[in-house]
XYZ file of C-alpha atoms in Angstrom:
333
model
C 67.420 29.320 -8.450
C 65.187 26.989 -6.425
C 63.750 27.774 -3.008
C 61.920 25.814 -0.338
C 59.469 28.212 1.338
C 57.644 27.460 4.560
C 54.005 26.876 3.673
C 50.605 26.663 5.353
C 46.977 26.104 4.290
C 44.207 28.622 4.942
C 40.458 28.736 4.280
C 37.344 26.811 5.278
C 38.493 23.468 6.744
C 35.949 21.394 4.815
C 37.133 22.826 1.498
C 40.851 22.653 2.307
C 40.629 18.883 2.726
C 38.940 18.481 -0.656
C 40.946 20.998 -2.693
C 44.252 19.796 -1.246
C 43.875 16.061 -0.500
C 46.554 14.090 1.324
C 48.433 12.898 -1.761
C 48.701 16.462 -3.043
C 49.847 17.688 0.350
C 52.702 15.211 0.304
C 53.814 16.664 -3.024
C 53.583 20.174 -1.596
C 55.492 19.251 1.539
C 58.305 17.792 -0.540
C 59.040 21.167 -2.165
C 57.677 23.613 0.428
C 57.632 22.302 4.019
C 54.185 22.546 5.598
C 53.983 24.307 8.951
C 51.469 23.453 11.665
C 47.825 22.628 11.089
C 45.363 24.091 8.598
C 44.356 27.666 9.385
C 40.609 28.256 9.589
C 40.146 31.584 7.813
C 37.638 32.769 10.405
C 39.941 31.881 13.310
C 43.319 32.893 11.918
C 44.214 34.803 15.087
C 44.491 31.409 16.842
C 47.391 30.416 14.591
C 49.788 33.309 15.088
C 52.823 31.071 15.564
C 52.333 29.529 12.135
C 51.618 32.848 10.455
C 54.742 34.373 12.002
C 56.971 32.022 9.997
C 55.012 31.324 6.827
C 56.206 32.507 3.399
C 53.531 30.870 1.212
C 49.834 30.333 1.878
C 47.881 27.722 -0.062
C 44.268 28.843 0.145
C 40.749 28.162 -1.001
C 37.245 29.428 -0.166
C 37.299 31.133 3.213
C 40.550 33.086 3.020
C 40.148 36.101 5.341
C 40.547 39.676 4.214
C 44.256 40.390 3.902
C 44.191 43.648 5.785
C 46.989 45.280 7.770
C 46.223 43.262 10.917
C 46.526 39.964 9.086
C 49.625 41.025 7.175
C 51.319 42.227 10.363
C 50.770 38.750 11.785
C 52.497 37.222 8.726
C 55.610 39.396 8.270
C 57.395 36.889 6.003
C 54.439 36.239 3.680
C 55.504 36.540 0.038
C 52.961 34.565 -1.993
C 49.390 33.270 -1.877
C 48.145 30.493 -4.139
C 44.358 30.523 -4.108
C 42.663 27.274 -5.108
C 39.301 28.813 -5.968
C 37.878 31.561 -8.202
C 37.529 35.269 -7.536
C 39.946 36.948 -5.116
C 38.194 40.317 -4.983
C 36.601 39.807 -1.591
C 39.875 39.356 0.308
C 42.754 41.094 -1.507
C 43.736 44.597 -0.400
C 45.943 47.452 -1.500
C 48.070 46.767 1.569
C 48.822 43.276 0.292
C 49.998 44.542 -3.077
C 51.949 47.400 -1.468
C 53.953 44.848 0.489
C 54.927 43.087 -2.728
C 52.977 39.920 -1.974
C 52.124 38.007 -5.134
C 48.874 36.136 -5.595
C 47.810 33.502 -8.092
C 44.281 32.225 -8.529
C 42.778 29.033 -9.898
C 39.978 31.015 -11.544
C 41.048 29.658 -14.921
C 40.724 26.110 -13.597
C 37.280 26.943 -12.240
C 36.349 28.207 -15.704
C 36.579 24.651 -17.061
C 33.410 23.214 -15.434
C 31.532 26.499 -15.892
C 32.156 26.354 -19.639
C 31.162 22.681 -19.732
C 27.934 23.442 -17.849
C 27.185 26.393 -20.127
C 27.729 24.331 -23.263
C 25.349 21.659 -21.982
C 22.638 24.192 -21.116
C 22.959 25.915 -24.503
C 22.614 22.661 -26.436
C 19.639 21.528 -24.332
C 18.006 24.921 -24.829
C 18.342 24.671 -28.598
C 16.483 21.340 -28.416
C 13.722 22.986 -26.298
C 14.483 20.346 -23.685
C 12.839 22.259 -20.851
C 9.581 22.783 -22.739
C 9.285 19.216 -24.036
C 9.984 17.601 -20.649
C 7.577 19.977 -18.900
C 4.741 18.929 -21.209
C 5.391 15.242 -20.593
C 5.378 15.743 -16.819
C 2.289 17.976 -16.847
C 0.204 15.731 -19.130
C 1.693 12.448 -17.922
C 1.911 11.243 -21.489
C 4.366 11.142 -24.365
C 3.982 14.336 -26.392
C 6.201 16.126 -28.869
C 4.461 19.328 -29.813
C 6.118 22.360 -31.290
C 9.375 22.958 -33.085
C 12.909 23.502 -31.884
C 15.772 25.261 -33.676
C 18.370 22.571 -32.997
C 22.063 23.419 -33.055
C 22.813 23.626 -36.773
C 23.281 27.276 -37.825
C 21.541 28.564 -34.705
C 22.914 31.772 -33.198
C 24.511 31.813 -29.764
C 25.412 35.197 -28.310
C 28.110 35.539 -25.655
C 27.964 38.687 -23.528
C 31.574 39.481 -22.573
C 34.387 37.365 -23.930
C 36.647 36.489 -21.028
C 38.066 33.146 -20.005
C 34.785 31.264 -19.550
C 33.261 32.618 -22.757
C 36.400 31.663 -24.705
C 36.261 28.127 -23.337
C 32.534 27.941 -24.079
C 33.122 29.113 -27.648
C 35.817 26.472 -28.107
C 33.488 23.719 -26.848
C 30.665 24.913 -29.118
C 32.879 25.139 -32.199
C 32.161 21.538 -33.219
C 28.388 22.041 -33.344
C 28.022 24.139 -36.527
C 26.617 27.074 -34.616
C 26.973 30.746 -35.449
C 28.706 32.469 -32.553
C 28.446 36.185 -31.908
C 29.771 38.208 -28.983
C 29.600 41.578 -27.330
C 32.681 42.827 -25.489
C 33.763 46.482 -25.609
C 37.382 45.450 -24.956
C 37.624 42.797 -27.678
C 38.987 43.411 -31.171
C 37.360 41.873 -34.221
C 40.651 40.182 -35.091
C 40.844 38.490 -31.691
C 37.208 37.438 -31.904
C 37.796 35.850 -35.306
C 40.491 33.628 -33.792
C 37.654 31.912 -31.925
C 35.237 31.906 -34.867
C 33.162 34.641 -33.255
C 31.641 37.736 -34.857
C 31.562 40.921 -32.787
C 28.230 42.752 -32.579
C 26.613 45.409 -30.415
C 24.763 44.346 -27.296
C 21.462 45.288 -28.915
C 22.224 43.210 -32.006
C 23.213 40.255 -29.864
C 19.901 40.170 -28.006
C 17.894 40.568 -31.230
C 19.761 37.894 -33.203
C 20.508 35.135 -30.690
C 18.592 31.916 -30.171
C 20.498 31.627 -26.890
C 22.062 34.548 -25.006
C 24.755 33.477 -22.532
C 26.016 35.984 -19.953
C 29.696 35.969 -18.962
C 30.323 39.537 -17.797
C 32.157 40.299 -14.537
C 30.169 42.208 -11.959
C 31.406 45.789 -12.177
C 29.625 49.108 -11.641
C 29.077 49.406 -15.388
C 27.672 45.860 -15.726
C 25.300 45.898 -12.741
C 21.778 45.754 -14.180
C 23.227 45.598 -17.695
C 20.419 43.341 -18.875
C 17.147 45.163 -18.410
C 13.636 45.281 -19.828
C 14.590 47.039 -23.058
C 17.083 44.354 -24.096
C 15.004 41.433 -22.848
C 11.921 42.562 -24.769
C 13.836 42.415 -28.046
C 14.824 38.745 -27.753
C 13.864 36.392 -30.583
C 10.738 34.302 -30.412
C 11.525 31.213 -28.341
C 14.960 32.422 -27.246
C 16.728 31.403 -24.031
C 18.735 33.543 -21.615
C 21.507 31.724 -19.710
C 23.351 33.259 -16.773
C 26.390 31.590 -15.187
C 28.215 34.838 -14.384
C 26.762 37.040 -11.625
C 23.100 37.469 -10.760
C 23.198 41.261 -10.551
C 24.120 41.516 -14.230
C 20.366 41.098 -14.772
C 17.669 43.419 -13.476
C 15.589 40.624 -11.966
C 12.416 42.689 -11.673
C 12.611 43.462 -15.378
C 13.309 39.820 -16.168
C 10.244 38.658 -14.222
C 8.091 41.234 -15.988
C 9.250 40.311 -19.488
C 9.017 36.564 -18.827
C 5.457 36.947 -17.531
C 4.520 38.749 -20.748
C 6.574 36.567 -23.096
C 6.015 32.919 -22.196
C 7.923 31.934 -25.332
C 11.159 33.037 -23.639
C 13.096 30.898 -21.161
C 15.677 31.882 -18.538
C 18.207 29.384 -17.176
C 19.848 30.942 -14.137
C 22.684 29.408 -12.129
C 23.237 32.669 -10.229
C 20.929 35.177 -8.569
C 21.357 38.705 -7.255
C 20.804 37.393 -3.731
C 21.959 33.883 -2.861
C 20.069 32.125 -1.533
C 17.212 33.843 -3.309
C 14.361 35.108 -1.159
C 11.283 32.870 -1.200
C 9.160 35.740 -2.514
C 11.337 36.246 -5.585
C 8.834 35.759 -8.438
C 11.431 34.071 -10.638
C 11.443 31.020 -8.343
C 7.911 30.048 -9.315
C 7.769 30.973 -12.990
C 7.171 28.135 -15.471
C 9.647 29.484 -18.022
C 12.524 29.841 -15.554
C 15.048 27.186 -14.559
C 17.153 27.996 -11.486
C 20.068 25.969 -10.167
C 21.860 26.819 -6.888
C 25.176 28.146 -8.256
C 26.491 24.737 -9.319
C 28.240 25.548 -12.605
C 31.618 26.042 -10.936
C 33.823 23.337 -9.457
C 31.949 20.725 -7.415
C 32.681 17.213 -6.208
C 35.926 15.871 -7.634
C 36.297 18.981 -9.805
C 37.588 20.990 -6.834
C 40.784 18.954 -6.793
C 41.680 20.512 -10.149
C 41.857 23.866 -8.371
C 44.465 22.581 -5.942
C 46.372 20.805 -8.681
C 46.728 24.012 -10.694
C 47.961 25.842 -7.616
C 50.462 23.061 -6.890
C 51.849 23.609 -10.384
C 52.009 27.329 -9.669
C 53.860 26.647 -6.395
C 56.379 24.570 -8.334
C 57.016 27.527 -10.629
C 57.439 29.817 -7.650
C 59.935 27.474 -6.014
C 61.873 27.180 -9.279
C 61.999 30.944 -9.731
C 59.894 30.733 -12.910
C 57.215 33.145 -14.109
C 53.773 32.423 -12.646
C 51.024 31.601 -15.143
C 48.016 32.635 -13.064
C 49.234 35.666 -11.146
C 46.674 38.415 -10.574
C 48.087 41.942 -10.537
C 46.418 44.894 -8.847
C 45.670 46.456 -12.228
C 43.680 43.334 -13.214
C 41.099 43.725 -10.456
C 39.078 46.380 -12.273
C 38.214 44.075 -15.167
C 38.042 40.537 -13.804
C 35.196 38.661 -12.170
């Protein structure tokens, strides 16, 4: 049975225009009539007339916390399609208790993160950072030292969720040896991706590149500390595209100051933006990017496109592919 729910957009205005461009909005309006103007997540109380009638919200970064006050203002709300990544900062028990369903484009956002991670891993195995540093510092062509290259090198994936799976699939063509640590993953499932399960300690000892993909949970906060870091292979690289607080940054700075053979490539930090006195910002064996691995530029339109597809399923009465249930929140990023 098909339905034609009244729909509105909510989030930061500058992102709504990019995630849901005009052509996409026309497609949405054809199956789910759009009410009123876009709702600025910070100023939602100014749009009470729209919220009073809306059944579906198409969101992106900037969705407000869905607490009782918001939900009371949207008594007919039945579904939220979130064109961005994590939903943890705005979903509530009250939302789930009212039977409101939510789908997220986190899987779509995993695509560029995995692509970024693959690129960083391959560059690291070529010692790209070290070679280019020497050329810049000496202002001459030099090629000193060895690099492992990709063939038969070991890449360790810490946690094996959506992004790690996509990263493993992208790396499969490069004749690497892939290992992973994930307490919730079976060996049989790991083998489907050509990955060997190991302990966390084994992963840090054996890997030429360690790539972090763990969600930030109480048990993963500070997971990577001095003891693990000190055991890394000579010349190894640590890559983090997950959450900054997975790493004990004080321990990382200490180990990297003592082991100049190690390199850290960090797209995320515990505090963002990082404080200017954070020692990692000035270390020669650290590369920091400002949280750019996820969807940027034209990539953000993919997020809206996936949520448009999800809206189509909702309107057709079909099962949703990217729904996030309350029970999922304890284990996802």
